[in-house]
Short mmCIF file of C-alpha atoms in Angstrom, two decimals:
data_model
loop_
_atom_site.label_atom_id
_atom_site.label_comp_id
_atom_site.label_asym_id
_atom_site.label_seq_id
_atom_site.Cartn_x
_atom_site.Cartn_y
_atom_site.Cartn_z
CA UNK A 19 22.37 110.09 -63.44
CA UNK A 20 22.01 109.94 -59.68
CA UNK A 21 22.54 112.98 -57.52
CA UNK A 22 25.99 113.24 -56.00
CA UNK A 23 26.56 114.21 -52.40
CA UNK A 24 28.56 117.39 -51.70
CA UNK A 25 31.50 115.16 -50.77
CA UNK A 26 31.30 113.25 -54.05
CA UNK A 27 31.02 116.47 -56.06
CA UNK A 28 34.12 117.86 -54.37
CA UNK A 29 36.04 114.61 -54.94
CA UNK A 30 34.96 114.48 -58.59
CA UNK A 31 36.16 118.06 -59.08
CA UNK A 32 39.50 117.33 -57.40
CA UNK A 33 39.95 114.14 -59.44
CA UNK A 34 39.36 115.97 -62.73
CA UNK A 35 41.81 118.70 -61.67
CA UNK A 36 44.46 116.12 -60.73
CA UNK A 37 44.00 114.30 -64.05
CA UNK A 38 44.18 117.50 -66.13
CA UNK A 39 46.95 119.34 -64.28
CA UNK A 40 48.87 117.13 -61.84
CA UNK A 41 51.82 118.48 -59.85
CA UNK A 42 55.24 117.38 -61.20
CA UNK A 43 55.93 113.74 -60.37
CA UNK A 44 52.35 113.04 -59.22
CA UNK A 45 49.62 111.10 -61.01
CA UNK A 46 46.35 109.46 -60.00
CA UNK A 47 45.05 106.04 -60.99
CA UNK A 48 42.02 107.64 -62.64
CA UNK A 49 40.25 104.41 -63.56
CA UNK A 50 40.37 103.12 -59.98
CA UNK A 51 39.33 106.50 -58.53
CA UNK A 52 36.40 106.81 -60.94
CA UNK A 53 35.17 103.36 -59.87
CA UNK A 54 35.39 104.29 -56.18
CA UNK A 55 35.53 108.01 -55.41
CA UNK A 56 36.24 107.24 -51.75
CA UNK A 57 39.57 105.45 -52.37
CA UNK A 58 42.33 106.66 -54.66
CA UNK A 59 45.83 105.47 -55.50
CA UNK A 60 48.32 108.25 -56.18
CA UNK A 61 51.65 107.56 -57.86
CA UNK A 62 54.51 109.79 -56.79
CA UNK A 63 58.07 110.11 -58.02
CA UNK A 64 60.91 111.41 -55.89
CA UNK A 65 61.84 114.96 -56.92
CA UNK A 66 65.00 115.72 -58.89
CA UNK A 67 68.03 116.58 -56.78
CA UNK A 68 66.69 114.89 -53.63
CA UNK A 69 67.53 111.68 -51.78
CA UNK A 70 64.47 110.12 -53.41
CA UNK A 71 65.19 111.17 -57.01
CA UNK A 72 63.85 108.57 -59.44
CA UNK A 73 62.16 106.47 -56.76
CA UNK A 74 58.52 105.53 -57.30
CA UNK A 75 55.99 105.54 -54.45
CA UNK A 76 52.28 104.88 -54.07
CA UNK A 77 49.93 106.67 -51.72
CA UNK A 78 46.48 105.46 -50.80
CA UNK A 79 43.87 108.10 -50.02
CA UNK A 80 40.69 107.00 -48.25
CA UNK A 81 37.90 109.54 -47.90
CA UNK A 82 34.89 109.56 -45.61
CA UNK A 83 31.48 110.87 -46.59
CA UNK A 84 32.38 113.95 -44.51
CA UNK A 85 35.22 115.03 -46.82
CA UNK A 86 36.41 117.83 -47.06
CA UNK A 87 35.43 118.57 -43.46
CA UNK A 88 37.13 115.34 -42.41
CA UNK A 89 40.71 114.76 -43.55
CA UNK A 90 41.51 111.81 -45.80
CA UNK A 91 43.37 108.81 -44.44
CA UNK A 92 46.67 108.87 -46.34
CA UNK A 93 49.29 106.12 -46.23
CA UNK A 94 52.16 104.92 -48.36
CA UNK A 95 51.41 101.48 -49.79
CA UNK A 96 53.20 98.97 -51.97
CA UNK A 97 56.69 97.57 -51.93
CA UNK A 98 58.58 100.88 -51.79
CA UNK A 99 57.61 102.82 -48.68
CA UNK A 100 60.11 105.68 -48.35
CA UNK A 101 62.65 105.52 -45.57
CA UNK A 102 62.09 108.88 -43.91
CA UNK A 103 62.07 110.18 -40.30
CA UNK A 104 58.31 110.84 -40.55
CA UNK A 105 57.24 107.74 -42.48
CA UNK A 106 56.77 104.50 -40.60
CA UNK A 107 57.54 101.16 -42.24
CA UNK A 108 53.79 100.37 -42.30
CA UNK A 109 53.23 103.45 -44.50
CA UNK A 110 51.82 105.78 -41.82
CA UNK A 111 52.86 109.39 -42.32
CA UNK A 112 53.40 111.83 -39.47
CA UNK A 113 52.29 115.09 -41.09
CA UNK A 114 50.13 117.60 -39.23
CA UNK A 115 47.86 118.50 -42.16
CA UNK A 116 46.64 114.89 -42.19
CA UNK A 117 45.15 115.30 -38.71
CA UNK A 118 45.28 118.34 -36.42
CA UNK A 119 46.01 120.98 -39.06
CA UNK A 120 43.55 119.71 -41.67
CA UNK A 121 41.33 122.35 -43.24
CA UNK A 122 38.52 121.95 -45.81
CA UNK A 123 40.50 124.44 -47.91
CA UNK A 124 43.15 121.74 -48.43
CA UNK A 125 42.91 119.23 -51.25
CA UNK A 126 44.41 115.99 -52.52
CA UNK A 127 46.79 118.07 -54.59
CA UNK A 128 47.92 120.17 -51.61
CA UNK A 129 48.46 117.00 -49.54
CA UNK A 130 50.56 115.52 -52.35
CA UNK A 131 52.62 118.70 -52.60
CA UNK A 132 53.19 118.66 -48.82
CA UNK A 133 54.38 115.06 -48.97
CA UNK A 134 56.69 115.82 -51.91
CA UNK A 135 58.05 118.77 -49.91
CA UNK A 136 58.50 116.62 -46.80
CA UNK A 137 60.43 114.00 -48.77
CA UNK A 138 62.45 116.62 -50.64
CA UNK A 139 63.65 118.29 -47.44
CA UNK A 140 64.99 115.02 -46.00
CA UNK A 141 68.72 115.06 -45.31
CA UNK A 142 69.15 111.46 -44.14
CA UNK A 143 67.15 108.35 -45.00
CA UNK A 144 66.15 106.79 -41.70
CA UNK A 145 63.03 105.45 -40.03
CA UNK A 146 61.47 107.21 -37.04
CA UNK A 147 63.28 106.18 -33.83
CA UNK A 148 60.08 104.59 -32.48
CA UNK A 149 59.26 102.74 -35.73
CA UNK A 150 59.42 99.17 -34.39
CA UNK A 151 57.25 99.86 -31.35
CA UNK A 152 54.77 102.01 -33.24
CA UNK A 153 54.26 99.49 -36.05
CA UNK A 154 53.64 96.70 -33.50
CA UNK A 155 51.13 98.69 -31.44
CA UNK A 156 49.40 101.21 -33.71
CA UNK A 157 45.90 101.23 -35.15
CA UNK A 158 45.50 100.32 -38.81
CA UNK A 159 44.11 103.82 -39.33
CA UNK A 160 46.85 106.45 -38.81
CA UNK A 161 44.19 109.08 -38.09
CA UNK A 162 43.57 107.31 -34.77
CA UNK A 163 47.11 108.08 -33.67
CA UNK A 164 47.22 111.16 -31.46
CA UNK A 165 50.41 112.76 -32.76
CA UNK A 166 52.08 115.60 -30.94
CA UNK A 167 53.68 117.87 -33.52
CA UNK A 168 56.46 120.35 -33.03
CA UNK A 169 58.47 122.05 -35.72
CA UNK A 170 57.61 121.86 -39.39
CA UNK A 171 57.39 118.08 -39.87
CA UNK A 172 58.22 116.48 -36.55
CA UNK A 173 56.37 114.72 -33.78
CA UNK A 174 56.90 113.27 -30.35
CA UNK A 175 55.71 109.69 -30.01
CA UNK A 176 55.38 109.93 -26.22
CA UNK A 177 51.97 111.58 -26.53
CA UNK A 178 50.68 108.74 -28.71
CA UNK A 179 52.09 106.18 -26.29
CA UNK A 180 50.42 107.79 -23.26
CA UNK A 181 47.15 108.19 -25.13
CA UNK A 182 47.15 104.58 -26.29
CA UNK A 183 47.93 103.23 -22.83
CA UNK A 184 45.29 105.24 -21.01
CA UNK A 185 42.48 105.85 -23.49
CA UNK A 186 42.18 102.80 -25.72
#
């Protein structure tokens, strides 16, 4: 057996934990993740008593060799991307722990729980007000977006727009 990098060891440990004891409504495509530790598909079900109850979603996690010091790239994929004020129609998620507030103490499981919480707290299904413009002009990698966060789950797109116009 070949030696695993620290990143691969951490991912293997997290994968085994997620397989053995997943949060409610969350599961990992274990076969796919075992074949490629750097890209996982997570299946998520909308929580009971929420606007998304019974809906099925897929998240794609992409990890760099610097994980857990570098946050994963996390996007919704598939045919059912949730309609939510912090989820763009291309699957990009505006959530501070995916960029600025990332910490190596976080995990795939904690990211999943944060996304479930974000969806569960939604009061009105709607896209972000800047969805059309953002989707037309954004990078394929949401981590390259320079979000400006305020409040628990919100952002101001203006910062991204200024950054993209002047620094790309």
